[in-house]
mmCIF file with all atom_site columns, N, CA and C in Angstrom:
data_model
loop_
_atom_site.group_PDB
_atom_site.id
_atom_site.type_symbol
_atom_site.label_atom_id
_atom_site.label_alt_id
_atom_site.label_comp_id
_atom_site.label_asym_id
_atom_site.label_entity_id
_atom_site.label_seq_id
_atom_site.pdbx_PDB_ins_code
_atom_site.Cartn_x
_atom_site.Cartn_y
_atom_site.Cartn_z
_atom_site.occupancy
_atom_site.B_iso_or_equiv
_atom_site.pdbx_formal_charge
_atom_site.auth_seq_id
_atom_site.auth_comp_id
_atom_site.auth_asym_id
_atom_site.auth_atom_id
_atom_site.pdbx_PDB_model_num
ATOM 1   N N  . MET Y 1 1  ? 35.292 -41.416 -91.400  1.00 92.00 ? 4  MET Y N  1
ATOM 2   C CA . MET Y 1 1  ? 36.577 -40.598 -91.526  1.00 92.00 ? 4  MET Y CA 1
ATOM 3   C C  . MET Y 1 1  ? 37.525 -41.088 -91.955  1.00 92.00 ? 4  MET Y C  1
ATOM 4   N N  . ILE Y 1 2  ? 38.590 -39.999 -92.585  1.00 95.00 ? 5  ILE Y N  1
ATOM 5   C CA . ILE Y 1 2  ? 39.393 -40.882 -93.765  1.00 95.00 ? 5  ILE Y CA 1
ATOM 6   C C  . ILE Y 1 2  ? 40.665 -41.185 -92.674  1.00 95.00 ? 5  ILE Y C  1
ATOM 7   N N  . VAL Y 1 3  ? 41.809 -41.878 -92.522  1.00 97.00 ? 6  VAL Y N  1
ATOM 8   C CA . VAL Y 1 3  ? 42.811 -42.159 -92.012  1.00 97.00 ? 6  VAL Y CA 1
ATOM 9   C C  . VAL Y 1 3  ? 43.539 -42.292 -92.945  1.00 97.00 ? 6  VAL Y C  1
ATOM 10  N N  . LYS Y 1 4  ? 44.530 -41.415 -92.854  1.00 97.00 ? 7  LYS Y N  1
ATOM 11  C CA . LYS Y 1 4  ? 45.874 -41.342 -94.288  1.00 97.00 ? 7  LYS Y CA 1
ATOM 12  C C  . LYS Y 1 4  ? 47.058 -42.013 -93.999  1.00 97.00 ? 7  LYS Y C  1
ATOM 13  N N  . PHE Y 1 5  ? 47.756 -42.756 -94.749  1.00 97.00 ? 8  PHE Y N  1
ATOM 14  C CA . PHE Y 1 5  ? 49.384 -43.434 -94.170  1.00 97.00 ? 8  PHE Y CA 1
ATOM 15  C C  . PHE Y 1 5  ? 49.981 -42.676 -95.397  1.00 97.00 ? 8  PHE Y C  1
ATOM 16  N N  . ASP Y 1 6  ? 50.874 -42.787 -94.721  1.00 97.00 ? 9  ASP Y N  1
ATOM 17  C CA . ASP Y 1 6  ? 52.585 -42.650 -95.563  1.00 97.00 ? 9  ASP Y CA 1
ATOM 18  C C  . ASP Y 1 6  ? 52.765 -44.269 -95.946  1.00 97.00 ? 9  ASP Y C  1
ATOM 19  N N  . VAL Y 1 7  ? 53.268 -44.380 -97.088  1.00 96.00 ? 10 VAL Y N  1
ATOM 20  C CA . VAL Y 1 7  ? 53.163 -45.929 -97.511  1.00 96.00 ? 10 VAL Y CA 1
ATOM 21  C C  . VAL Y 1 7  ? 54.929 -45.600 -97.928  1.00 96.00 ? 10 VAL Y C  1
ATOM 22  N N  . TYR Y 1 8  ? 55.898 -46.660 -97.735  1.00 94.00 ? 11 TYR Y N  1
ATOM 23  C CA . TYR Y 1 8  ? 57.351 -46.313 -98.224  1.00 94.00 ? 11 TYR Y CA 1
ATOM 24  C C  . TYR Y 1 8  ? 57.843 -47.616 -97.989  1.00 94.00 ? 11 TYR Y C  1
ATOM 25  N N  . PHE Y 1 9  ? 58.708 -48.260 -99.202  1.00 93.00 ? 12 PHE Y N  1
ATOM 26  C CA . PHE Y 1 9  ? 59.615 -49.191 -98.725  1.00 93.00 ? 12 PHE Y CA 1
ATOM 27  C C  . PHE Y 1 9  ? 61.175 -48.967 -98.258  1.00 93.00 ? 12 PHE Y C  1
ATOM 28  N N  . ASP Y 1 10 ? 61.682 -49.753 -97.182  1.00 93.00 ? 13 ASP Y N  1
ATOM 29  C CA . ASP Y 1 10 ? 62.250 -49.213 -96.317  1.00 93.00 ? 13 ASP Y CA 1
ATOM 30  C C  . ASP Y 1 10 ? 63.904 -49.834 -96.536  1.00 93.00 ? 13 ASP Y C  1
ATOM 31  N N  . GLY Y 1 11 ? 63.508 -50.746 -97.630  1.00 92.00 ? 14 GLY Y N  1
ATOM 32  C CA . GLY Y 1 11 ? 64.422 -51.626 -98.295  1.00 92.00 ? 14 GLY Y CA 1
ATOM 33  C C  . GLY Y 1 11 ? 64.451 -53.066 -97.547  1.00 92.00 ? 14 GLY Y C  1
ATOM 34  N N  . GLU Y 1 12 ? 63.710 -53.392 -96.799  1.00 96.00 ? 15 GLU Y N  1
ATOM 35  C CA . GLU Y 1 12 ? 63.428 -54.380 -96.275  1.00 96.00 ? 15 GLU Y CA 1
ATOM 36  C C  . GLU Y 1 12 ? 61.978 -55.052 -96.038  1.00 96.00 ? 15 GLU Y C  1
ATOM 37  N N  . TYR Y 1 13 ? 61.256 -54.009 -95.598  1.00 96.00 ? 16 TYR Y N  1
ATOM 38  C CA . TYR Y 1 13 ? 60.339 -54.596 -95.691  1.00 96.00 ? 16 TYR Y CA 1
ATOM 39  C C  . TYR Y 1 13 ? 59.203 -52.958 -96.330  1.00 96.00 ? 16 TYR Y C  1
ATOM 40  N N  . TRP Y 1 14 ? 57.757 -53.324 -96.487  1.00 96.00 ? 17 TRP Y N  1
ATOM 41  C CA . TRP Y 1 14 ? 57.033 -52.285 -97.333  1.00 96.00 ? 17 TRP Y CA 1
ATOM 42  C C  . TRP Y 1 14 ? 56.706 -51.692 -95.743  1.00 96.00 ? 17 TRP Y C  1
ATOM 43  N N  . CYS Y 1 15 ? 56.107 -50.263 -95.138  1.00 97.00 ? 18 CYS Y N  1
ATOM 44  C CA . CYS Y 1 15 ? 55.790 -49.893 -94.451  1.00 97.00 ? 18 CYS Y CA 1
ATOM 45  C C  . CYS Y 1 15 ? 54.903 -49.058 -94.650  1.00 97.00 ? 18 CYS Y C  1
ATOM 46  N N  . ALA Y 1 16 ? 53.991 -48.308 -93.018  1.00 97.00 ? 19 ALA Y N  1
ATOM 47  C CA . ALA Y 1 16 ? 52.529 -47.652 -93.541  1.00 97.00 ? 19 ALA Y CA 1
ATOM 48  C C  . ALA Y 1 16 ? 52.826 -46.824 -92.152  1.00 97.00 ? 19 ALA Y C  1
ATOM 49  N N  . ARG Y 1 17 ? 52.934 -45.705 -92.322  1.00 97.00 ? 20 ARG Y N  1
ATOM 50  C CA . ARG Y 1 17 ? 53.071 -44.933 -90.871  1.00 97.00 ? 20 ARG Y CA 1
ATOM 51  C C  . ARG Y 1 17 ? 51.939 -43.948 -91.136  1.00 97.00 ? 20 ARG Y C  1
ATOM 52  N N  . GLY Y 1 18 ? 50.818 -43.824 -90.028  1.00 97.00 ? 21 GLY Y N  1
ATOM 53  C CA . GLY Y 1 18 ? 49.995 -43.025 -89.647  1.00 97.00 ? 21 GLY Y CA 1
ATOM 54  C C  . GLY Y 1 18 ? 50.059 -41.690 -89.944  1.00 97.00 ? 21 GLY Y C  1
ATOM 55  N N  . ILE Y 1 19 ? 49.622 -40.728 -90.638  1.00 97.00 ? 22 ILE Y N  1
ATOM 56  C CA . ILE Y 1 19 ? 49.900 -39.142 -90.786  1.00 97.00 ? 22 ILE Y CA 1
ATOM 57  C C  . ILE Y 1 19 ? 49.469 -38.356 -89.214  1.00 97.00 ? 22 ILE Y C  1
ATOM 58  N N  . ASP Y 1 20 ? 47.841 -38.759 -89.163  1.00 94.00 ? 23 ASP Y N  1
ATOM 59  C CA . ASP Y 1 20 ? 47.152 -38.023 -88.459  1.00 94.00 ? 23 ASP Y CA 1
ATOM 60  C C  . ASP Y 1 20 ? 46.533 -39.483 -86.888  1.00 94.00 ? 23 ASP Y C  1
ATOM 61  N N  . GLU Y 1 21 ? 47.511 -40.144 -87.217  1.00 96.00 ? 24 GLU Y N  1
ATOM 62  C CA . GLU Y 1 21 ? 47.096 -40.843 -86.069  1.00 96.00 ? 24 GLU Y CA 1
ATOM 63  C C  . GLU Y 1 21 ? 48.333 -41.795 -85.877  1.00 96.00 ? 24 GLU Y C  1
ATOM 64  N N  . ASP Y 1 22 ? 48.348 -42.272 -84.561  1.00 97.00 ? 25 ASP Y N  1
ATOM 65  C CA . ASP Y 1 22 ? 49.485 -42.776 -84.285  1.00 97.00 ? 25 ASP Y CA 1
ATOM 66  C C  . ASP Y 1 22 ? 49.542 -44.562 -84.421  1.00 97.00 ? 25 ASP Y C  1
ATOM 67  N N  . ILE Y 1 23 ? 49.567 -44.789 -85.553  1.00 98.00 ? 26 ILE Y N  1
ATOM 68  C CA . ILE Y 1 23 ? 49.261 -46.601 -86.371  1.00 98.00 ? 26 ILE Y CA 1
ATOM 69  C C  . ILE Y 1 23 ? 50.777 -46.463 -87.013  1.00 98.00 ? 26 ILE Y C  1
ATOM 70  N N  . PHE Y 1 24 ? 51.305 -47.664 -86.784  1.00 98.00 ? 27 PHE Y N  1
ATOM 71  C CA . PHE Y 1 24 ? 52.445 -48.232 -88.006  1.00 98.00 ? 27 PHE Y CA 1
ATOM 72  C C  . PHE Y 1 24 ? 51.996 -49.813 -88.000  1.00 98.00 ? 27 PHE Y C  1
ATOM 73  N N  . THR Y 1 25 ? 52.550 -50.067 -89.533  1.00 98.00 ? 28 THR Y N  1
ATOM 74  C CA . THR Y 1 25 ? 52.713 -51.863 -89.501  1.00 98.00 ? 28 THR Y CA 1
ATOM 75  C C  . THR Y 1 25 ? 53.260 -51.855 -90.537  1.00 98.00 ? 28 THR Y C  1
ATOM 76  N N  . GLN Y 1 26 ? 53.644 -53.475 -90.711  1.00 98.00 ? 29 GLN Y N  1
ATOM 77  C CA . GLN Y 1 26 ? 54.697 -53.202 -92.482  1.00 98.00 ? 29 GLN Y CA 1
ATOM 78  C C  . GLN Y 1 26 ? 54.526 -54.758 -92.228  1.00 98.00 ? 29 GLN Y C  1
ATOM 79  N N  . GLY Y 1 27 ? 54.879 -54.900 -93.847  1.00 98.00 ? 30 GLY Y N  1
ATOM 80  C CA . GLY Y 1 27 ? 54.861 -56.430 -94.354  1.00 98.00 ? 30 GLY Y CA 1
ATOM 81  C C  . GLY Y 1 27 ? 55.779 -56.475 -95.328  1.00 98.00 ? 30 GLY Y C  1
ATOM 82  N N  . LYS Y 1 28 ? 56.797 -57.577 -95.603  1.00 97.00 ? 31 LYS Y N  1
ATOM 83  C CA . LYS Y 1 28 ? 57.100 -58.517 -96.914  1.00 97.00 ? 31 LYS Y CA 1
ATOM 84  C C  . LYS Y 1 28 ? 56.729 -58.042 -97.824  1.00 97.00 ? 31 LYS Y C  1
ATOM 85  N N  . THR Y 1 29 ? 55.384 -57.931 -98.524  1.00 96.00 ? 32 THR Y N  1
ATOM 86  C CA . THR Y 1 29 ? 55.259 -57.443 -99.803  1.00 96.00 ? 32 THR Y CA 1
ATOM 87  C C  . THR Y 1 29 ? 53.821 -56.311 -99.300  1.00 96.00 ? 32 THR Y C  1
ATOM 88  N N  . LEU Y 1 30 ? 53.838 -55.985 -100.764 1.00 94.00 ? 33 LEU Y N  1
ATOM 89  C CA . LEU Y 1 30 ? 52.975 -54.967 -100.570 1.00 94.00 ? 33 LEU Y CA 1
ATOM 90  C C  . LEU Y 1 30 ? 51.325 -55.439 -100.493 1.00 94.00 ? 33 LEU Y C  1
ATOM 91  N N  . ASP Y 1 31 ? 50.858 -56.703 -100.773 1.00 96.00 ? 34 ASP Y N  1
ATOM 92  C CA . ASP Y 1 31 ? 49.402 -57.378 -100.428 1.00 96.00 ? 34 ASP Y CA 1
ATOM 93  C C  . ASP Y 1 31 ? 49.348 -57.493 -98.612  1.00 96.00 ? 34 ASP Y C  1
ATOM 94  N N  . GLU Y 1 32 ? 50.913 -58.079 -98.175  1.00 98.00 ? 35 GLU Y N  1
ATOM 95  C CA . GLU Y 1 32 ? 50.727 -57.975 -96.860  1.00 98.00 ? 35 GLU Y CA 1
ATOM 96  C C  . GLU Y 1 32 ? 50.744 -56.970 -96.123  1.00 98.00 ? 35 GLU Y C  1
ATOM 97  N N  . LEU Y 1 33 ? 51.369 -55.911 -96.619  1.00 97.00 ? 36 LEU Y N  1
ATOM 98  C CA . LEU Y 1 33 ? 51.204 -54.437 -96.055  1.00 97.00 ? 36 LEU Y CA 1
ATOM 99  C C  . LEU Y 1 33 ? 49.850 -54.040 -95.913  1.00 97.00 ? 36 LEU Y C  1
ATOM 100 N N  . MET Y 1 34 ? 49.135 -54.435 -96.661  1.00 97.00 ? 37 MET Y N  1
ATOM 101 C CA . MET Y 1 34 ? 47.671 -53.973 -97.108  1.00 97.00 ? 37 MET Y CA 1
ATOM 102 C C  . MET Y 1 34 ? 47.027 -54.807 -95.964  1.00 97.00 ? 37 MET Y C  1
ATOM 103 N N  . LYS Y 1 35 ? 47.165 -56.106 -95.757  1.00 97.00 ? 38 LYS Y N  1
ATOM 104 C CA . LYS Y 1 35 ? 46.342 -56.784 -95.432  1.00 97.00 ? 38 LYS Y CA 1
ATOM 105 C C  . LYS Y 1 35 ? 46.824 -56.242 -93.306  1.00 97.00 ? 38 LYS Y C  1
ATOM 106 N N  . ASN Y 1 36 ? 47.879 -55.990 -93.467  1.00 98.00 ? 39 ASN Y N  1
ATOM 107 C CA . ASN Y 1 36 ? 48.396 -55.815 -91.755  1.00 98.00 ? 39 ASN Y CA 1
ATOM 108 C C  . ASN Y 1 36 ? 47.763 -54.511 -91.463  1.00 98.00 ? 39 ASN Y C  1
ATOM 109 N N  . LEU Y 1 37 ? 47.763 -53.728 -92.741  1.00 97.00 ? 40 LEU Y N  1
ATOM 110 C CA . LEU Y 1 37 ? 46.963 -51.905 -92.602  1.00 97.00 ? 40 LEU Y CA 1
ATOM 111 C C  . LEU Y 1 37 ? 45.577 -52.344 -92.047  1.00 97.00 ? 40 LEU Y C  1
ATOM 112 N N  . ARG Y 1 38 ? 45.412 -53.183 -92.743  1.00 97.00 ? 41 ARG Y N  1
ATOM 113 C CA . ARG Y 1 38 ? 43.489 -52.914 -92.427  1.00 97.00 ? 41 ARG Y CA 1
ATOM 114 C C  . ARG Y 1 38 ? 43.363 -53.716 -91.130  1.00 97.00 ? 41 ARG Y C  1
ATOM 115 N N  . GLU Y 1 39 ? 44.140 -54.805 -91.011  1.00 97.00 ? 42 GLU Y N  1
ATOM 116 C CA . GLU Y 1 39 ? 44.184 -55.232 -89.296  1.00 97.00 ? 42 GLU Y CA 1
ATOM 117 C C  . GLU Y 1 39 ? 44.437 -54.032 -88.197  1.00 97.00 ? 42 GLU Y C  1
ATOM 118 N N  . ALA Y 1 40 ? 45.443 -53.430 -88.471  1.00 98.00 ? 43 ALA Y N  1
ATOM 119 C CA . ALA Y 1 40 ? 45.826 -52.185 -87.774  1.00 98.00 ? 43 ALA Y CA 1
ATOM 120 C C  . ALA Y 1 40 ? 44.869 -51.285 -87.618  1.00 98.00 ? 43 ALA Y C  1
ATOM 121 N N  . VAL Y 1 41 ? 43.888 -50.637 -88.724  1.00 97.00 ? 44 VAL Y N  1
ATOM 122 C CA . VAL Y 1 41 ? 43.154 -49.814 -88.477  1.00 97.00 ? 44 VAL Y CA 1
ATOM 123 C C  . VAL Y 1 41 ? 42.109 -50.221 -87.510  1.00 97.00 ? 44 VAL Y C  1
ATOM 124 N N  . GLU Y 1 42 ? 41.458 -51.775 -88.068  1.00 97.00 ? 45 GLU Y N  1
ATOM 125 C CA . GLU Y 1 42 ? 40.375 -52.296 -87.126  1.00 97.00 ? 45 GLU Y CA 1
ATOM 126 C C  . GLU Y 1 42 ? 40.688 -52.199 -85.736  1.00 97.00 ? 45 GLU Y C  1
ATOM 127 N N  . LEU Y 1 43 ? 41.574 -53.005 -85.372  1.00 97.00 ? 46 LEU Y N  1
ATOM 128 C CA . LEU Y 1 43 ? 41.942 -52.421 -83.815  1.00 97.00 ? 46 LEU Y CA 1
ATOM 129 C C  . LEU Y 1 43 ? 42.026 -51.270 -83.228  1.00 97.00 ? 46 LEU Y C  1
ATOM 130 N N  . HIS Y 1 44 ? 42.526 -49.988 -84.333  1.00 97.00 ? 47 HIS Y N  1
ATOM 131 C CA . HIS Y 1 44 ? 42.735 -48.849 -83.127  1.00 97.00 ? 47 HIS Y CA 1
ATOM 132 C C  . HIS Y 1 44 ? 41.663 -48.175 -83.135  1.00 97.00 ? 47 HIS Y C  1
ATOM 133 N N  . PHE Y 1 45 ? 40.551 -48.669 -84.158  1.00 97.00 ? 48 PHE Y N  1
ATOM 134 C CA . PHE Y 1 45 ? 39.003 -48.121 -84.303  1.00 97.00 ? 48 PHE Y CA 1
ATOM 135 C C  . PHE Y 1 45 ? 38.035 -48.719 -83.605  1.00 97.00 ? 48 PHE Y C  1
ATOM 136 N N  . GLU Y 1 46 ? 38.720 -50.013 -83.159  1.00 97.00 ? 49 GLU Y N  1
ATOM 137 C CA . GLU Y 1 46 ? 37.800 -51.323 -82.895  1.00 97.00 ? 49 GLU Y CA 1
ATOM 138 C C  . GLU Y 1 46 ? 36.091 -50.692 -81.771  1.00 97.00 ? 49 GLU Y C  1
ATOM 139 N N  . GLU Y 1 47 ? 36.080 -49.702 -80.931  1.00 96.00 ? 50 GLU Y N  1
ATOM 140 C CA . GLU Y 1 47 ? 35.380 -49.373 -80.180  1.00 96.00 ? 50 GLU Y CA 1
ATOM 141 C C  . GLU Y 1 47 ? 34.343 -48.412 -81.382  1.00 96.00 ? 50 GLU Y C  1
ATOM 142 N N  . GLU Y 1 48 ? 35.145 -47.627 -82.089  1.00 96.00 ? 51 GLU Y N  1
ATOM 143 C CA . GLU Y 1 48 ? 34.245 -46.952 -82.902  1.00 96.00 ? 51 GLU Y CA 1
ATOM 144 C C  . GLU Y 1 48 ? 33.795 -47.406 -84.126  1.00 96.00 ? 51 GLU Y C  1
ATOM 145 N N  . ILE Y 1 49 ? 34.198 -48.672 -84.651  1.00 95.00 ? 52 ILE Y N  1
ATOM 146 C CA . ILE Y 1 49 ? 33.567 -49.451 -85.680  1.00 95.00 ? 52 ILE Y CA 1
ATOM 147 C C  . ILE Y 1 49 ? 32.499 -50.339 -85.170  1.00 95.00 ? 52 ILE Y C  1
ATOM 148 N N  . GLU Y 1 50 ? 32.816 -51.250 -83.931  1.00 96.00 ? 53 GLU Y N  1
ATOM 149 C CA . GLU Y 1 50 ? 31.405 -51.290 -82.973  1.00 96.00 ? 53 GLU Y CA 1
ATOM 150 C C  . GLU Y 1 50 ? 30.150 -50.615 -83.046  1.00 96.00 ? 53 GLU Y C  1
ATOM 151 N N  . ARG Y 1 51 ? 30.423 -49.436 -83.017  1.00 96.00 ? 54 ARG Y N  1
ATOM 152 C CA . ARG Y 1 51 ? 29.200 -48.458 -82.952  1.00 96.00 ? 54 ARG Y CA 1
ATOM 153 C C  . ARG Y 1 51 ? 28.666 -48.224 -84.375  1.00 96.00 ? 54 ARG Y C  1
ATOM 154 N N  . GLY Y 1 52 ? 29.143 -48.526 -85.370  1.00 96.00 ? 55 GLY Y N  1
ATOM 155 C CA . GLY Y 1 52 ? 28.974 -48.128 -86.747  1.00 96.00 ? 55 GLY Y CA 1
ATOM 156 C C  . GLY Y 1 52 ? 29.328 -47.148 -87.408  1.00 96.00 ? 55 GLY Y C  1
ATOM 157 N N  . GLU Y 1 53 ? 30.883 -46.359 -86.822  1.00 95.00 ? 56 GLU Y N  1
ATOM 158 C CA . GLU Y 1 53 ? 31.350 -45.400 -87.442  1.00 95.00 ? 56 GLU Y CA 1
ATOM 159 C C  . GLU Y 1 53 ? 32.190 -46.223 -88.834  1.00 95.00 ? 56 GLU Y C  1
ATOM 160 N N  . GLU Y 1 54 ? 32.355 -45.929 -90.044  1.00 95.00 ? 57 GLU Y N  1
ATOM 161 C CA . GLU Y 1 54 ? 33.035 -45.586 -90.761  1.00 95.00 ? 57 GLU Y CA 1
ATOM 162 C C  . GLU Y 1 54 ? 34.698 -45.180 -91.028  1.00 95.00 ? 57 GLU Y C  1
ATOM 163 N N  . ARG Y 1 55 ? 35.626 -46.287 -91.224  1.00 95.00 ? 58 ARG Y N  1
ATOM 164 C CA . ARG Y 1 55 ? 36.885 -45.663 -91.429  1.00 95.00 ? 58 ARG Y CA 1
ATOM 165 C C  . ARG Y 1 55 ? 37.351 -46.249 -92.658  1.00 95.00 ? 58 ARG Y C  1
ATOM 166 N N  . VAL Y 1 56 ? 37.874 -45.384 -93.303  1.00 95.00 ? 59 VAL Y N  1
ATOM 167 C CA . VAL Y 1 56 ? 38.245 -45.381 -94.819  1.00 95.00 ? 59 VAL Y CA 1
ATOM 168 C C  . VAL Y 1 56 ? 39.978 -44.993 -95.026  1.00 95.00 ? 59 VAL Y C  1
ATOM 169 N N  . VAL Y 1 57 ? 40.501 -45.914 -95.489  1.00 96.00 ? 60 VAL Y N  1
ATOM 170 C CA . VAL Y 1 57 ? 42.016 -46.170 -95.213  1.00 96.00 ? 60 VAL Y CA 1
ATOM 171 C C  . VAL Y 1 57 ? 42.238 -45.253 -96.945  1.00 96.00 ? 60 VAL Y C  1
ATOM 172 N N  . MET Y 1 58 ? 43.345 -44.330 -96.797  1.00 96.00 ? 61 MET Y N  1
ATOM 173 C CA . MET Y 1 58 ? 43.975 -43.185 -97.936  1.00 96.00 ? 61 MET Y CA 1
ATOM 174 C C  . MET Y 1 58 ? 45.330 -43.361 -97.675  1.00 96.00 ? 61 MET Y C  1
ATOM 175 N N  . THR Y 1 59 ? 46.190 -44.170 -99.055  1.00 95.00 ? 62 THR Y N  1
ATOM 176 C CA . THR Y 1 59 ? 47.228 -44.614 -98.585  1.00 95.00 ? 62 THR Y CA 1
ATOM 177 C C  . THR Y 1 59 ? 47.862 -43.587 -99.619  1.00 95.00 ? 62 THR Y C  1
ATOM 178 N N  . LEU Y 1 60 ? 49.005 -43.115 -98.966  1.00 93.00 ? 63 LEU Y N  1
ATOM 179 C CA . LEU Y 1 60 ? 50.084 -42.360 -99.566  1.00 93.00 ? 63 LEU Y CA 1
ATOM 180 C C  . LEU Y 1 60 ? 51.196 -42.830 -100.171 1.00 93.00 ? 63 LEU Y C  1
ATOM 181 N N  . SER Y 1 61 ? 51.558 -43.190 -101.435 1.00 88.00 ? 64 SER Y N  1
ATOM 182 C CA . SER Y 1 61 ? 53.138 -43.832 -101.452 1.00 88.00 ? 64 SER Y CA 1
ATOM 183 C C  . SER Y 1 61 ? 53.839 -43.076 -102.474 1.00 88.00 ? 64 SER Y C  1
ATOM 184 N N  . GLN Y 1 62 ? 55.521 -43.526 -101.879 1.00 75.00 ? 65 GLN Y N  1
ATOM 185 C CA . GLN Y 1 62 ? 56.317 -42.785 -102.712 1.00 75.00 ? 65 GLN Y CA 1
ATOM 186 C C  . GLN Y 1 62 ? 57.147 -43.745 -102.742 1.00 75.00 ? 65 GLN Y C  1
ATOM 187 N N  . PHE Y 1 63 ? 58.020 -43.645 -104.232 1.00 73.00 ? 66 PHE Y N  1
ATOM 188 C CA . PHE Y 1 63 ? 59.116 -44.461 -104.589 1.00 73.00 ? 66 PHE Y CA 1
ATOM 189 C C  . PHE Y 1 63 ? 59.709 -43.536 -105.327 1.00 73.00 ? 66 PHE Y C  1
ATOM 190 N N  . GLU Y 1 64 ? 61.130 -43.962 -105.836 1.00 77.00 ? 67 GLU Y N  1
ATOM 191 C CA . GLU Y 1 64 ? 62.101 -42.843 -106.702 1.00 77.00 ? 67 GLU Y CA 1
ATOM 192 C C  . GLU Y 1 64 ? 62.197 -43.700 -108.046 1.00 77.00 ? 67 GLU Y C  1
ATOM 193 N N  . VAL Y 1 65 ? 61.940 -42.706 -108.789 1.00 79.00 ? 68 VAL Y N  1
ATOM 194 C CA . VAL Y 1 65 ? 61.647 -43.020 -110.319 1.00 79.00 ? 68 VAL Y CA 1
ATOM 195 C C  . VAL Y 1 65 ? 63.052 -42.938 -110.611 1.00 79.00 ? 68 VAL Y C  1
ATOM 196 N N  . SER Y 1 66 ? 63.903 -43.833 -112.035 1.00 81.00 ? 69 SER Y N  1
ATOM 197 C CA . SER Y 1 66 ? 65.058 -43.202 -112.155 1.00 81.00 ? 69 SER Y CA 1
ATOM 198 C C  . SER Y 1 66 ? 65.181 -43.320 -113.689 1.00 81.00 ? 69 SER Y C  1
ATOM 199 N N  . ARG Y 1 67 ? 66.470 -42.826 -114.700 1.00 80.00 ? 70 ARG Y N  1
ATOM 200 C CA . ARG Y 1 67 ? 65.884 -42.874 -116.073 1.00 80.00 ? 70 ARG Y CA 1
ATOM 201 C C  . ARG Y 1 67 ? 65.700 -44.498 -116.577 1.00 80.00 ? 70 ARG Y C  1
ATOM 202 N N  . VAL Y 1 68 ? 65.457 -44.481 -117.330 1.00 77.00 ? 71 VAL Y N  1
ATOM 203 C CA . VAL Y 1 68 ? 64.970 -45.754 -118.102 1.00 77.00 ? 71 VAL Y CA 1
ATOM 204 C C  . VAL Y 1 68 ? 66.247 -45.772 -119.451 1.00 77.00 ? 71 VAL Y C  1
ATOM 205 N N  . GLU Y 1 69 ? 66.977 -46.828 -119.014 1.00 73.00 ? 72 GLU Y N  1
ATOM 206 C CA . GLU Y 1 69 ? 68.004 -47.195 -120.336 1.00 73.00 ? 72 GLU Y CA 1
ATOM 207 C C  . GLU Y 1 69 ? 67.003 -47.623 -121.628 1.00 73.00 ? 72 GLU Y C  1
ATOM 208 N N  . GLN Y 1 70 ? 67.910 -46.889 -122.279 1.00 73.00 ? 73 GLN Y N  1
ATOM 209 C CA . GLN Y 1 70 ? 66.874 -47.397 -123.929 1.00 73.00 ? 73 GLN Y CA 1
ATOM 210 C C  . GLN Y 1 70 ? 68.083 -48.078 -124.712 1.00 73.00 ? 73 GLN Y C  1
ATOM 211 N N  . THR Y 1 71 ? 67.544 -49.094 -125.327 1.00 72.00 ? 74 THR Y N  1
ATOM 212 C CA . THR Y 1 71 ? 68.049 -49.990 -126.229 1.00 72.00 ? 74 THR Y CA 1
ATOM 213 C C  . THR Y 1 71 ? 67.830 -49.867 -127.732 1.00 72.00 ? 74 THR Y C  1
ATOM 214 N N  . ALA Y 1 72 ? 69.189 -49.804 -128.325 1.00 70.00 ? 75 ALA Y N  1
ATOM 215 C CA . ALA Y 1 72 ? 69.055 -49.534 -129.842 1.00 70.00 ? 75 ALA Y CA 1
ATOM 216 C C  . ALA Y 1 72 ? 68.693 -50.565 -130.336 1.00 70.00 ? 75 ALA Y C  1
ATOM 217 N N  . SER Y 1 73 ? 67.557 -50.107 -131.558 1.00 66.00 ? 76 SER Y N  1
ATOM 218 C CA . SER Y 1 73 ? 66.700 -50.957 -132.501 1.00 66.00 ? 76 SER Y CA 1
ATOM 219 C C  . SER Y 1 73 ? 67.728 -51.672 -133.584 1.00 66.00 ? 76 SER Y C  1
ATOM 220 N N  . SER Y 1 74 ? 67.360 -53.048 -134.148 1.00 53.00 ? 77 SER Y N  1
ATOM 221 C CA . SER Y 1 74 ? 68.275 -53.200 -135.092 1.00 53.00 ? 77 SER Y CA 1
ATOM 222 C C  . SER Y 1 74 ? 67.479 -52.835 -136.488 1.00 53.00 ? 77 SER Y C  1
#
């Protein structure tokens, strides 16, 4: 089963909100968020995982793209 998350930066923390599941976690860094996300999914689906069912995490990220300043070459 694929468990989908919307991943975004709220200005202070990286956040992951479950799309089809009631799961939310956050972290100061993206690495910390991924660690916390794995733990949150393992806890949420603990019984299913113990029965041998597999859970795959899919993250959808959103970020802002702005114009890149170009510098003049000498």
